Coordinates of C-alpha atoms and ligand atoms in Angstrom, one line a residue:
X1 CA 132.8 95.7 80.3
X2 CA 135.5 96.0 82.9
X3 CA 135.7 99.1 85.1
X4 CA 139.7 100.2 86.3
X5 CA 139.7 102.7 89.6
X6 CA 139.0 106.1 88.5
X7 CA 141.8 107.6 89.8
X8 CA 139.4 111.0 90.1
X9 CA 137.8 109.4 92.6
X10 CA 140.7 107.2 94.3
X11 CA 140.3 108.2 98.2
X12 CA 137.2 109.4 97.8
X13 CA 135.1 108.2 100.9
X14 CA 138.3 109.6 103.2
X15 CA 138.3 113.0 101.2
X16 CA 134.5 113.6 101.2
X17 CA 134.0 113.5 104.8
X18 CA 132.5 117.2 105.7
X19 CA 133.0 119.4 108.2
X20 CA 131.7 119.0 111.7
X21 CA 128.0 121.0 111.4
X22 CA 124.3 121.2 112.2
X23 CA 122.3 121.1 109.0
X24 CA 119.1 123.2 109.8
X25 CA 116.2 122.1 107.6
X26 CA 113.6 125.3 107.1
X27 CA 110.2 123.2 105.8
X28 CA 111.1 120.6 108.0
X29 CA 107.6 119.0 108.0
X30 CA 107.3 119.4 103.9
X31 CA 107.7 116.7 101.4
X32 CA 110.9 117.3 100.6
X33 CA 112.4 116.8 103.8
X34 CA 110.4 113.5 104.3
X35 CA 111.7 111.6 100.4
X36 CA 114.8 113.4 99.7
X37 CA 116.6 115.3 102.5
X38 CA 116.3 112.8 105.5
X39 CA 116.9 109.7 103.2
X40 CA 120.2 111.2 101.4
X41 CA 121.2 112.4 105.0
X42 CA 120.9 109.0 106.1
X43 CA 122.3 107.3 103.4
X44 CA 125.5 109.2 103.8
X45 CA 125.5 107.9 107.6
X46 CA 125.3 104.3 106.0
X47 CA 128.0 105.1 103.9
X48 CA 130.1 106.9 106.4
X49 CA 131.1 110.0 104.9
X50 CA 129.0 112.2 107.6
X51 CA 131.3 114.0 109.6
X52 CA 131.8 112.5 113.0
X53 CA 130.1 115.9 115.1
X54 CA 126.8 116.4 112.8
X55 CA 123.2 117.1 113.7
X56 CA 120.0 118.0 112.1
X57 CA 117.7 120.6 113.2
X58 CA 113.8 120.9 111.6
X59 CA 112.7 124.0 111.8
X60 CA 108.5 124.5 110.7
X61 CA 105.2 125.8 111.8
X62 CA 104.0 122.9 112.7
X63 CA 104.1 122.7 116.6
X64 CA 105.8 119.2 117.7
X65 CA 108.3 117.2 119.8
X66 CA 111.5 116.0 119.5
X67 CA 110.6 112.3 119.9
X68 CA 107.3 113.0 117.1
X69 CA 109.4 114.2 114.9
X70 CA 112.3 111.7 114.6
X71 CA 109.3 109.6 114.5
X72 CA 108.1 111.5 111.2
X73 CA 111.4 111.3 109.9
X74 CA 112.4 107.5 110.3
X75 CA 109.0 106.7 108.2
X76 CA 110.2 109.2 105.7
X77 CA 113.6 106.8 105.3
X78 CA 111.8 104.1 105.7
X79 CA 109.6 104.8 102.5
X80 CA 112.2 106.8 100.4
X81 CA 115.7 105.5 101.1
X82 CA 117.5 103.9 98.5
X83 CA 119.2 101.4 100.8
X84 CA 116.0 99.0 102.5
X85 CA 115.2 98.2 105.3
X86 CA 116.1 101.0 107.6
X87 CA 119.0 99.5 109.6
X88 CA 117.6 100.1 113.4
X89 CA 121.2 100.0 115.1
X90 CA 122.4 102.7 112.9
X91 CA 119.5 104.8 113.0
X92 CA 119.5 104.7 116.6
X93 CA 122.7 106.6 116.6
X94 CA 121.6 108.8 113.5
X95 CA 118.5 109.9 115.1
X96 CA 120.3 111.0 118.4
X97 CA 121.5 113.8 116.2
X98 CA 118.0 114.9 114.8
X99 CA 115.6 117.4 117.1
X100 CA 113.0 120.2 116.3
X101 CA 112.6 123.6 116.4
X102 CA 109.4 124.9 115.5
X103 CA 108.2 128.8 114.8
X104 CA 107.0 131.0 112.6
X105 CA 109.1 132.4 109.6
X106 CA 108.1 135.8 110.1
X107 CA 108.6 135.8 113.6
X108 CA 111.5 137.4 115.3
X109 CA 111.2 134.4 118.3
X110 CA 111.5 131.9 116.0
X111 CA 115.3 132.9 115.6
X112 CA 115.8 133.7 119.1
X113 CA 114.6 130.3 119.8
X114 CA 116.8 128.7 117.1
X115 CA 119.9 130.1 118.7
X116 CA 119.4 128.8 122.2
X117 CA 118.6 125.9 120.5
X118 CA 121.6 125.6 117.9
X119 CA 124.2 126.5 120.9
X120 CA 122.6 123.4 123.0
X121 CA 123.3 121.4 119.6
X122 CA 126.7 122.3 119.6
X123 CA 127.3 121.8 122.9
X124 CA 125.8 118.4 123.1
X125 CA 126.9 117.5 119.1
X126 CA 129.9 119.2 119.1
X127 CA 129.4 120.8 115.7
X128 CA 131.4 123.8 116.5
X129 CA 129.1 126.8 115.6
X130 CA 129.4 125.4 111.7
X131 CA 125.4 125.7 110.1
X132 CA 124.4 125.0 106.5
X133 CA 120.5 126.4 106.5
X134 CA 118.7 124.7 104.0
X135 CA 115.9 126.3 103.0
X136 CA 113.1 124.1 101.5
X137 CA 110.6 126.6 101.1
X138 CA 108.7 128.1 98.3
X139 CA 111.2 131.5 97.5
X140 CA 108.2 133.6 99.0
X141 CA 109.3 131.8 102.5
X142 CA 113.1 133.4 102.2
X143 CA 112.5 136.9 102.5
X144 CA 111.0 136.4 106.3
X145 CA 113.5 133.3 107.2
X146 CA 117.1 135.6 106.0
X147 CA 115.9 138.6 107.8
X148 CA 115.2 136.5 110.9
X149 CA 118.9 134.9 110.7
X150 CA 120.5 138.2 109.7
X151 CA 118.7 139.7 112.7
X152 CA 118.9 137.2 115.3
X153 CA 123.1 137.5 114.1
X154 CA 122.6 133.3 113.0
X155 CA 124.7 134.3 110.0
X156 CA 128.6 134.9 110.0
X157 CA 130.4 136.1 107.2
X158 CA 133.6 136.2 108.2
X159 CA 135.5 133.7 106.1
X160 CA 137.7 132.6 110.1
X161 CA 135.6 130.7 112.5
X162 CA 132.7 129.1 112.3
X163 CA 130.8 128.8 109.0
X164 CA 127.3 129.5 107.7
X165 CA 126.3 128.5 104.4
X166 CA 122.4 128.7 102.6
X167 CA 120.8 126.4 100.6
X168 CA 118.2 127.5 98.3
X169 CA 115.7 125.0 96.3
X170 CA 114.3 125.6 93.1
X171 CA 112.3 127.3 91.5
X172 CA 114.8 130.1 91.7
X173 CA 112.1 132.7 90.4
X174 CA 110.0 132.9 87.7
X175 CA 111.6 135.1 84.8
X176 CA 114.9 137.5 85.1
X177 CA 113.3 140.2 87.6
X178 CA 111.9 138.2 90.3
X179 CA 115.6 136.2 89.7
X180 CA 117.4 139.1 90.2
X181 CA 115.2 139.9 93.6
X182 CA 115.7 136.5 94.8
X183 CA 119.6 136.7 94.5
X184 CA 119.5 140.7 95.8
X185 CA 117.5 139.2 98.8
X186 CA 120.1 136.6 99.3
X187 CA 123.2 138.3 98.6
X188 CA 121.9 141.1 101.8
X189 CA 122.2 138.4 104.2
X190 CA 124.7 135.5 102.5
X191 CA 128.4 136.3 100.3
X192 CA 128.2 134.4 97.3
X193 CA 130.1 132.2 98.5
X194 CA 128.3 130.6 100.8
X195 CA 125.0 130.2 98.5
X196 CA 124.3 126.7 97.0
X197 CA 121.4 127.1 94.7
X198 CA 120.5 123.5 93.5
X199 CA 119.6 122.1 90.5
X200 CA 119.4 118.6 91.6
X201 CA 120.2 117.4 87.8
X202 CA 123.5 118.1 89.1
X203 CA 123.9 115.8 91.9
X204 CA 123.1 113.2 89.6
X205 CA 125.8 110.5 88.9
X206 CA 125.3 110.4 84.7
X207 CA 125.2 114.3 84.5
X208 CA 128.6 114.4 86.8
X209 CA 130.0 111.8 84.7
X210 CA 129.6 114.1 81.4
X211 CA 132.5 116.0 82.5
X212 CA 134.2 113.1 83.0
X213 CA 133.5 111.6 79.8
X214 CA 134.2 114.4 78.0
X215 CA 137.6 115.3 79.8
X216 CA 139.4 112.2 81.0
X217 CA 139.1 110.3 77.6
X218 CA 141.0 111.2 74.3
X219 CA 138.8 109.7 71.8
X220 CA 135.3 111.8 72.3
X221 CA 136.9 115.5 72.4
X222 CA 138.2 116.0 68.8
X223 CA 134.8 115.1 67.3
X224 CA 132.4 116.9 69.8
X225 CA 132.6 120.3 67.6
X226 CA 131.0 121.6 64.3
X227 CA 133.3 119.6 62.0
X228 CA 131.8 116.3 63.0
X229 CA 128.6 116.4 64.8
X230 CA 125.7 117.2 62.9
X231 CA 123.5 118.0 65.6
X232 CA 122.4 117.3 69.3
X233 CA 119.1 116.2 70.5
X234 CA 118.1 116.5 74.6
X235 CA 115.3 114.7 75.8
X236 CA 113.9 114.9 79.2
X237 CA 110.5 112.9 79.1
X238 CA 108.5 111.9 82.3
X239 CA 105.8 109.7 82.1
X240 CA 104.1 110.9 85.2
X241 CA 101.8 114.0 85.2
X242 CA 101.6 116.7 87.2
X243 CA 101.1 114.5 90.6
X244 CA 99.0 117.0 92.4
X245 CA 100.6 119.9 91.4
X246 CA 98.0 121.5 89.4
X247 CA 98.3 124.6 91.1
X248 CA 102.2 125.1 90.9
X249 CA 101.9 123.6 87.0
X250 CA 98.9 126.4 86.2
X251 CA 102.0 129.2 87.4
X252 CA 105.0 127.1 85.8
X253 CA 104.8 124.9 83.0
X254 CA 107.5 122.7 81.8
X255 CA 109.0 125.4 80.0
X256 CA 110.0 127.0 83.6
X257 CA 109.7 123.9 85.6
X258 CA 112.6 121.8 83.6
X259 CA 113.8 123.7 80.5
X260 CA 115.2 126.6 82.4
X261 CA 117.3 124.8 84.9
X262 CA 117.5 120.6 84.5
X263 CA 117.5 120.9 80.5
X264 CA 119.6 124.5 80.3
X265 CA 122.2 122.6 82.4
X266 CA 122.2 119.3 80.4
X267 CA 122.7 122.1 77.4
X268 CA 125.7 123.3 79.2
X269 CA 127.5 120.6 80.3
X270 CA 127.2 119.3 76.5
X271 CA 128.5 122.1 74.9
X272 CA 131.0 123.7 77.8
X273 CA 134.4 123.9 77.2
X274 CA 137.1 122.4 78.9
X275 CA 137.4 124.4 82.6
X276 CA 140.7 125.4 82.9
X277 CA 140.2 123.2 86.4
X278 CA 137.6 121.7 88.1
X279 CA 137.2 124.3 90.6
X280 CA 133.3 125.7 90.8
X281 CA 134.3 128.8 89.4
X282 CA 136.4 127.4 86.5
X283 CA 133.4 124.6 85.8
X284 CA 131.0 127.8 86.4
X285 CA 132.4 130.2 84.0
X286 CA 132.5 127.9 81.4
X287 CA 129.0 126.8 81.8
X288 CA 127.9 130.5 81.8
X289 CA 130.2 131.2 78.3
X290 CA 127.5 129.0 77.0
X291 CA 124.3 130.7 78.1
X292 CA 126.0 133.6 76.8
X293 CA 126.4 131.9 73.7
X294 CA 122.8 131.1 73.1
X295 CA 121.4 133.2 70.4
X296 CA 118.8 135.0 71.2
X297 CA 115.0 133.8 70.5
X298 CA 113.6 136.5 68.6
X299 CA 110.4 137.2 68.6
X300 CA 110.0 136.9 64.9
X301 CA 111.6 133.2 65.0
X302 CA 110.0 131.6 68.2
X303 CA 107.0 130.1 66.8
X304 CA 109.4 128.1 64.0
X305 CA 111.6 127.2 66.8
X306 CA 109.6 126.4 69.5
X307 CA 106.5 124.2 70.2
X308 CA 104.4 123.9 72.7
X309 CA 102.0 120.8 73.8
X310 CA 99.6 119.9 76.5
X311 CA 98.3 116.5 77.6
X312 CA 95.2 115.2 76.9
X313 CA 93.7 111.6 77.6
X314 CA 95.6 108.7 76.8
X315 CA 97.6 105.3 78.4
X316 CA 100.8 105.3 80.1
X317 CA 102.3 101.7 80.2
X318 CA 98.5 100.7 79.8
X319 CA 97.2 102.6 82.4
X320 CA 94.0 105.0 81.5
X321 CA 95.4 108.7 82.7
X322 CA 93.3 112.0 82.9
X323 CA 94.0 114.7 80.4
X324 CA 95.8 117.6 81.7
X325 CA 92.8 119.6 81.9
X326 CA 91.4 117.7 84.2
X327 CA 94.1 117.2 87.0
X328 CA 92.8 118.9 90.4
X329 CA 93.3 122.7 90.4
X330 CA 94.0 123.2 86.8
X331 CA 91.6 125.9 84.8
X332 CA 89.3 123.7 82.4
X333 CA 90.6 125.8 79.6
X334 CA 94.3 126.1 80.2
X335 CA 97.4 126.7 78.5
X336 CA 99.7 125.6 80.4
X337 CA 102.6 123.8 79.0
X338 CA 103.1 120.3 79.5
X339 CA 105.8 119.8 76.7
X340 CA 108.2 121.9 74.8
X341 CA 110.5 121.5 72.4
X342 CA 113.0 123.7 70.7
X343 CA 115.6 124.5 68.4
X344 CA 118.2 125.8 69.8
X345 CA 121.5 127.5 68.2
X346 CA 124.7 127.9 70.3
X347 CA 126.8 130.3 68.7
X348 CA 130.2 129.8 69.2
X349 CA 133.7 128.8 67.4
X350 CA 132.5 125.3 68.4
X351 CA 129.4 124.8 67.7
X352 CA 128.7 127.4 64.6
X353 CA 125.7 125.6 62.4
X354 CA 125.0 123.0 64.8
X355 CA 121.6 122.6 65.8
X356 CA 120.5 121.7 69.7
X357 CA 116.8 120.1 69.8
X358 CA 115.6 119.7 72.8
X359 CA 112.5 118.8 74.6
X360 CA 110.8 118.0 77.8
X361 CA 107.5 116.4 78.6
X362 CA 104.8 114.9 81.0
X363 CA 103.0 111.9 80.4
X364 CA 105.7 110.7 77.5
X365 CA 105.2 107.4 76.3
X366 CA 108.6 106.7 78.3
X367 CA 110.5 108.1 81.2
X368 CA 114.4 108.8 79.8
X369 CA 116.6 111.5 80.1
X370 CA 119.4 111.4 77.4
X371 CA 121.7 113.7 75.4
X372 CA 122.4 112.4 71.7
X373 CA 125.0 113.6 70.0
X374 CA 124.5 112.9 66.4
X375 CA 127.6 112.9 63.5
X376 CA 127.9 113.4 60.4
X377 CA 127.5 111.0 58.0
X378 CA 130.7 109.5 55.8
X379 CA 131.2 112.3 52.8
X380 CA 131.2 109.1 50.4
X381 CA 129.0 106.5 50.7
X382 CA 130.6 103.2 49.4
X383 CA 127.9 100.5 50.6
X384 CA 124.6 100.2 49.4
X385 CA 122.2 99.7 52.7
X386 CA 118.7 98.3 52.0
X387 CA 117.0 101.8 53.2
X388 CA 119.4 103.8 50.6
X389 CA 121.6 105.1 53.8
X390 CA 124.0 104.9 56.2
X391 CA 122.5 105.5 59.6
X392 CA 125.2 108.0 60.9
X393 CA 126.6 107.4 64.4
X394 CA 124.7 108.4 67.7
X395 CA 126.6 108.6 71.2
X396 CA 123.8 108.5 73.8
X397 CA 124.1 109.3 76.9
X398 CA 121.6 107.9 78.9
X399 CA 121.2 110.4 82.5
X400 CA 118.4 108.2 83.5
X401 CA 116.8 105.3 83.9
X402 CA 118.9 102.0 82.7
X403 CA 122.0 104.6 83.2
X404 CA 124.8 104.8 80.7
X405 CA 126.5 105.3 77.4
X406 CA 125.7 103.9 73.9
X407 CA 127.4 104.0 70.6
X408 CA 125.6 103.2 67.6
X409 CA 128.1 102.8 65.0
X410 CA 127.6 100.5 61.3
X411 CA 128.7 96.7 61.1
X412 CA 128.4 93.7 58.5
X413 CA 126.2 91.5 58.8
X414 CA 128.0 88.3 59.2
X415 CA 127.5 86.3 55.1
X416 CA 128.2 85.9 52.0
X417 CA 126.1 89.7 50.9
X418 CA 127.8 93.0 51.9
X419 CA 124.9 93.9 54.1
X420 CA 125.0 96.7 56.6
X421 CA 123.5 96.8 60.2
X422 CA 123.5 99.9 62.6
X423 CA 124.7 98.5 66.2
X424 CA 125.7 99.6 69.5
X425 CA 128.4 99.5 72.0
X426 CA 126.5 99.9 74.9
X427 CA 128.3 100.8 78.7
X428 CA 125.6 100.3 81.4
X429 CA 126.2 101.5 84.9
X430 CA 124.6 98.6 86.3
X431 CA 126.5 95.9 85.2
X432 CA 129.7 97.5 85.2
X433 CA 129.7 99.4 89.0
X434 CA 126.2 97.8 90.6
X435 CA 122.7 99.5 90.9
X436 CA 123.5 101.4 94.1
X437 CA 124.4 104.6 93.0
X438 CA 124.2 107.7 95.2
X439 CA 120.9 109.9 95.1
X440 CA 121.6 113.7 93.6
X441 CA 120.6 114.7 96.9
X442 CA 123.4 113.1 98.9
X443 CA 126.2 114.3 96.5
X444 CA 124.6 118.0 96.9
X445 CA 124.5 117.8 100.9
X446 CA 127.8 116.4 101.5
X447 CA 129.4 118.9 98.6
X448 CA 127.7 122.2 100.6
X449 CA 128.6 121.1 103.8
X450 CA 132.3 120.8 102.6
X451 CA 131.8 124.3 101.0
X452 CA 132.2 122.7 97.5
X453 CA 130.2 124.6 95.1
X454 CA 130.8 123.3 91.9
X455 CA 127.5 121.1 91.3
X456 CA 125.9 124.3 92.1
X457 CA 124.7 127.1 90.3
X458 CA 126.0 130.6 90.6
X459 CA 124.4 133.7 90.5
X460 CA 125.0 135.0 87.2
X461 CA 124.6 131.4 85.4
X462 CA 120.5 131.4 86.8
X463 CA 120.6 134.8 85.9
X464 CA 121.7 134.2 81.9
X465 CA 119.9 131.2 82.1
X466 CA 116.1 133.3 82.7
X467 CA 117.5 136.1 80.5
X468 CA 117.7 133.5 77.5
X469 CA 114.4 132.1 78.5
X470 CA 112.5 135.2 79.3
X471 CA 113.0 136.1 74.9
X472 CA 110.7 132.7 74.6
X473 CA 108.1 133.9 77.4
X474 CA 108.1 137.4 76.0
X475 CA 107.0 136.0 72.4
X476 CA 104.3 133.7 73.5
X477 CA 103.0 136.7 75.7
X478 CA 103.4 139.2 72.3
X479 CA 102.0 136.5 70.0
X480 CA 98.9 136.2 73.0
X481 CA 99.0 132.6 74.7
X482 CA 97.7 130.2 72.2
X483 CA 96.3 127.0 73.6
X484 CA 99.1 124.5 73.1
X485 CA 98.4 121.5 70.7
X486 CA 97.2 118.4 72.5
X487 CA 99.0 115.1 72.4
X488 CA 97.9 112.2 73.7
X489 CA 99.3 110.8 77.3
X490 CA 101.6 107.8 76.7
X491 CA 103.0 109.6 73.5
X492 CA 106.1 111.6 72.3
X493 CA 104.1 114.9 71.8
X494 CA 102.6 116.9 69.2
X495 CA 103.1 116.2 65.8
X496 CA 104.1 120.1 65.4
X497 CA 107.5 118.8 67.1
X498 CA 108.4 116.0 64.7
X499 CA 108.0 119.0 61.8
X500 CA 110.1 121.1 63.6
X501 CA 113.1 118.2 62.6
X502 CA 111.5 116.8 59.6
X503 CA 111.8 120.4 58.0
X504 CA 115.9 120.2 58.7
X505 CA 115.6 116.9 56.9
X506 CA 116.1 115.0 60.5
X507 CA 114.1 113.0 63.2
X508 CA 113.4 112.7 66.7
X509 CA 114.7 109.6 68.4
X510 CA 112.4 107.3 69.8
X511 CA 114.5 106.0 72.7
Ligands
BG6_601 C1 111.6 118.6 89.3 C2 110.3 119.1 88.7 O1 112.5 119.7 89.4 O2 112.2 117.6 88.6 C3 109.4 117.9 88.5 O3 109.7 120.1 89.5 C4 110.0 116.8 87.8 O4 108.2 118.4 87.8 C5 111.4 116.4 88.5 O5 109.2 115.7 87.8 C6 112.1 115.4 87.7 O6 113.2 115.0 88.4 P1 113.8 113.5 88.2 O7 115.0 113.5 89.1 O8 112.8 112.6 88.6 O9 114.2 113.5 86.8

């Protein structure tokens, strides 16, 4: 397939280039720094949309030098960067821009120190004053590190001048009240405006594209409604487990872990309508139209609509895996969710009668991300198939891995005999703009430090977006936590989820 310029992104390298800044890392010596932050940093540097005065400062407990740290940080690129190897001459220059501050969150000298500090940087960096705090801490670390900024006067708000802007990782809370006291907590020290609250789904270059889809092409937007689609099905299926986080997976589940942020904004970006532009609030206020839209999960109607699974034993691309259960740190009797999937109804002009099915999962037989939109089939059937049907037409949109989009439409089989075969036109991003796509991460770091917070979510969207789950939680807590069904590792869940679409007459796709 051959790709014209998008002229969405014509110019974009020159446009994208951020303002000058230091980018202060809070967890500087955490994981997340190490695989995602430092890499996507440095992968912008390769691709030379950093701005030309830039500088990152770690901040952590952990008591070290300058020289150790950059030291910590090139292994970090060296392991997780997309683009191999690490090229030397450019990291030289990169690293020049990369020192440490270490402290204590909760202590007022930390801050003192950090300003001292971040006035050197600008002197030496020239970043002008400009900070974007990134804050890649569990939420029980920002109460201690936005009272420190506020206090040690780290934070302007004045929309003149110099800049400061937050960064907050997930999880953004647990249900609706601790949501609602993260974002109080925030909005003491930061305007909304200069909160970026990532969902990393976001940054990604398949989820980014659905608007594009959707918007810039003729052909998909009169169908995508009630009239012609006969339902939606969202998958996000892992194959790994919970990689060492028994004890954050004991407090979360999948249900809060990737239903209430990745999935719910998969959901949105499906079923959105057009923004009246594609500024954050335009895109945002859409997005939250559809939360809104959700109906409510009842108590009486959660256990028909939604079902829960754990794993047990099984084989992941051959490999023997442990059953949930017996991951470190997990409770030998826990029921903890390690899938979910659900019926959801969006109730809307648009979407009326359509049912959304999603699901997520652990130790899936695959690892694939898609959204399936599923039509209707012809209202009169003029070819006999062999199976007594005509397959109706699928549009997949596949977010990840083997990136693109399929259609599944119905051909002839080429002889004498009128015989029907369901096949695809399939667009891969591979083959049609190379593998090299951008990490989420980069996308999301260059967009805060240019201020642009559309791939972001805004207060009252995470709000809606725990209100609507917190109906789910309340149920299962009513009803008494049962312990989930088990399925085995390596497949597509319990069989209670393949009922829960065999009893509206439809199926799970296997893709
Ligand atoms: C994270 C979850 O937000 O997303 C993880 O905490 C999950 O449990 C991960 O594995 C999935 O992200 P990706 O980009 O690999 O699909």
């Amino acid at each position: 397939m051959s790709v014209t310029p998008n002229p969405l992104r014509s110019g974009l390298e020159g446009d994208r280039t951020g303002d000058a800044c230091a980018v202060v890392i809070f967890g500087a010596s955490g994981d997340l720094t190490k695989r995602k932050l430092m890499p996507a940093l440095y992968n912008l540097a390769i691709s030379r949309v950093l701005p030309g005065s830039f500088a990152v400062v770690g901040v952590s407990r952990k008591p070290l030098a300058n020289e150790a740290f950059r030291g910590e940080m090139r292994e970090g690129v060296s392991t997780f960067s997309r683009r191999k190897p690490i090229d030397g001459t450019l990291w030289g220059d990169f690293e020049k821009g990369i020192s440490y501050a270490p402290g204590e969150f909760g202590d007022p000298a930390t801050y003192e120190g950090l300003r001292t500090h971040l006035e050197a940087v600008d002197k030496e960096r020239g970043t002008r004053g400009n900070r974007l705090f990134y804050l890649a801490v569990p939420p029980s670390e920002f109460g201690p590190i936005l009272r420190g900024l506020r206090q040690a006067g780290l934070v302007s708000d004045s929309a003149e001048g110099p800049w400061t802007r937050v960064v907050v990782e997930k999880p953004f809370g647990h249900d609706l009240p601790s949501a609602r006291g993260l974002n109080d907590m925030i909005a003491a020290t930061f305007r909304e405006e200069q909160v970026f609250r990532i969902d990393h789904y976001l940054g990604k270059e398949t989820v980014q594209n659905l608007l594009v889809f959707r918007f810039a092409n003729s052909l998909f937007e009169p169908l995508w409604n009630r009239e012609h689609v006969d339902h939606v099905q969202i998958t996000v299926a892992e194959e790994i487990g919970v990689e060492g986080r028994g004890k954050f997976y004991e407090q979360t589940g999948v249900t809060k872990d990737i239903v209430e942020n990745h999935l719910m904004q998969l959901l949105c970006l499906t079923a959105m309508e057009p923004p009246i532009s594609l500024s954050a609030d335009a895109v945002r206020d859409e997005k939250v139209k559809v939360l809104r839209s959700l109906r409510p999960m009842e108590r009486r109607v959660v256990a028909e609509n939604v079902v829960r699974g754990q794993y047990g034993r099984g084989f992941v691309r051959a490999d023997e895996v442990p059953s949930y259960r017996e991951e470190p740190d997990v409770a030998k009797d826990s029921r903890v969710d390690t899938y979910v999937a659900m019926k959801v109804k969006v109730d809307n002009w648009r979407w009326g009668g359509v049912p959304f099915y999603i699901r997520a999962g652990k130790r899936m037989a695959r690892r694939v991300t898609e959204i399936a939109v599923t039509f209707k089939q012809v209202p009169h059937t003029l070819f006999r198939s062999p199976d007594g049907g005509i397959t109706p037409n699928v549009l997949a949109v596949r977010v990840q891995p083997d990136e693109g989009i399929a259609l599944r439409f119905i051909s002839k089989e080429p002889g004498q005999h009128t015989i029907l075969r369901d096949v695809a036109m399939d667009f891969r991003y591979g083959s049609s703009f190379g593998s090299n796509t951008p990490e989420a991460y980069e996308r999301l770091l260059l967009d805060a430090m240019r201020g642009d917070a559309t791939l972001f979510t805004r207060r009252d969207e995470v709000e809606e977006q725990w209100a609507w789950m917190d109906h789910v939680f309340d149920a299962w807590r009513a009803s008494g936590v049962t312990p989930p069904p088990v399925y085995p590792s390596g497949s597509w869940g319990p069989e209670a989820a393949d009922d829960l679409l065999a009893k509206d007459g439809r199926r799970w796709r296997k893709p």
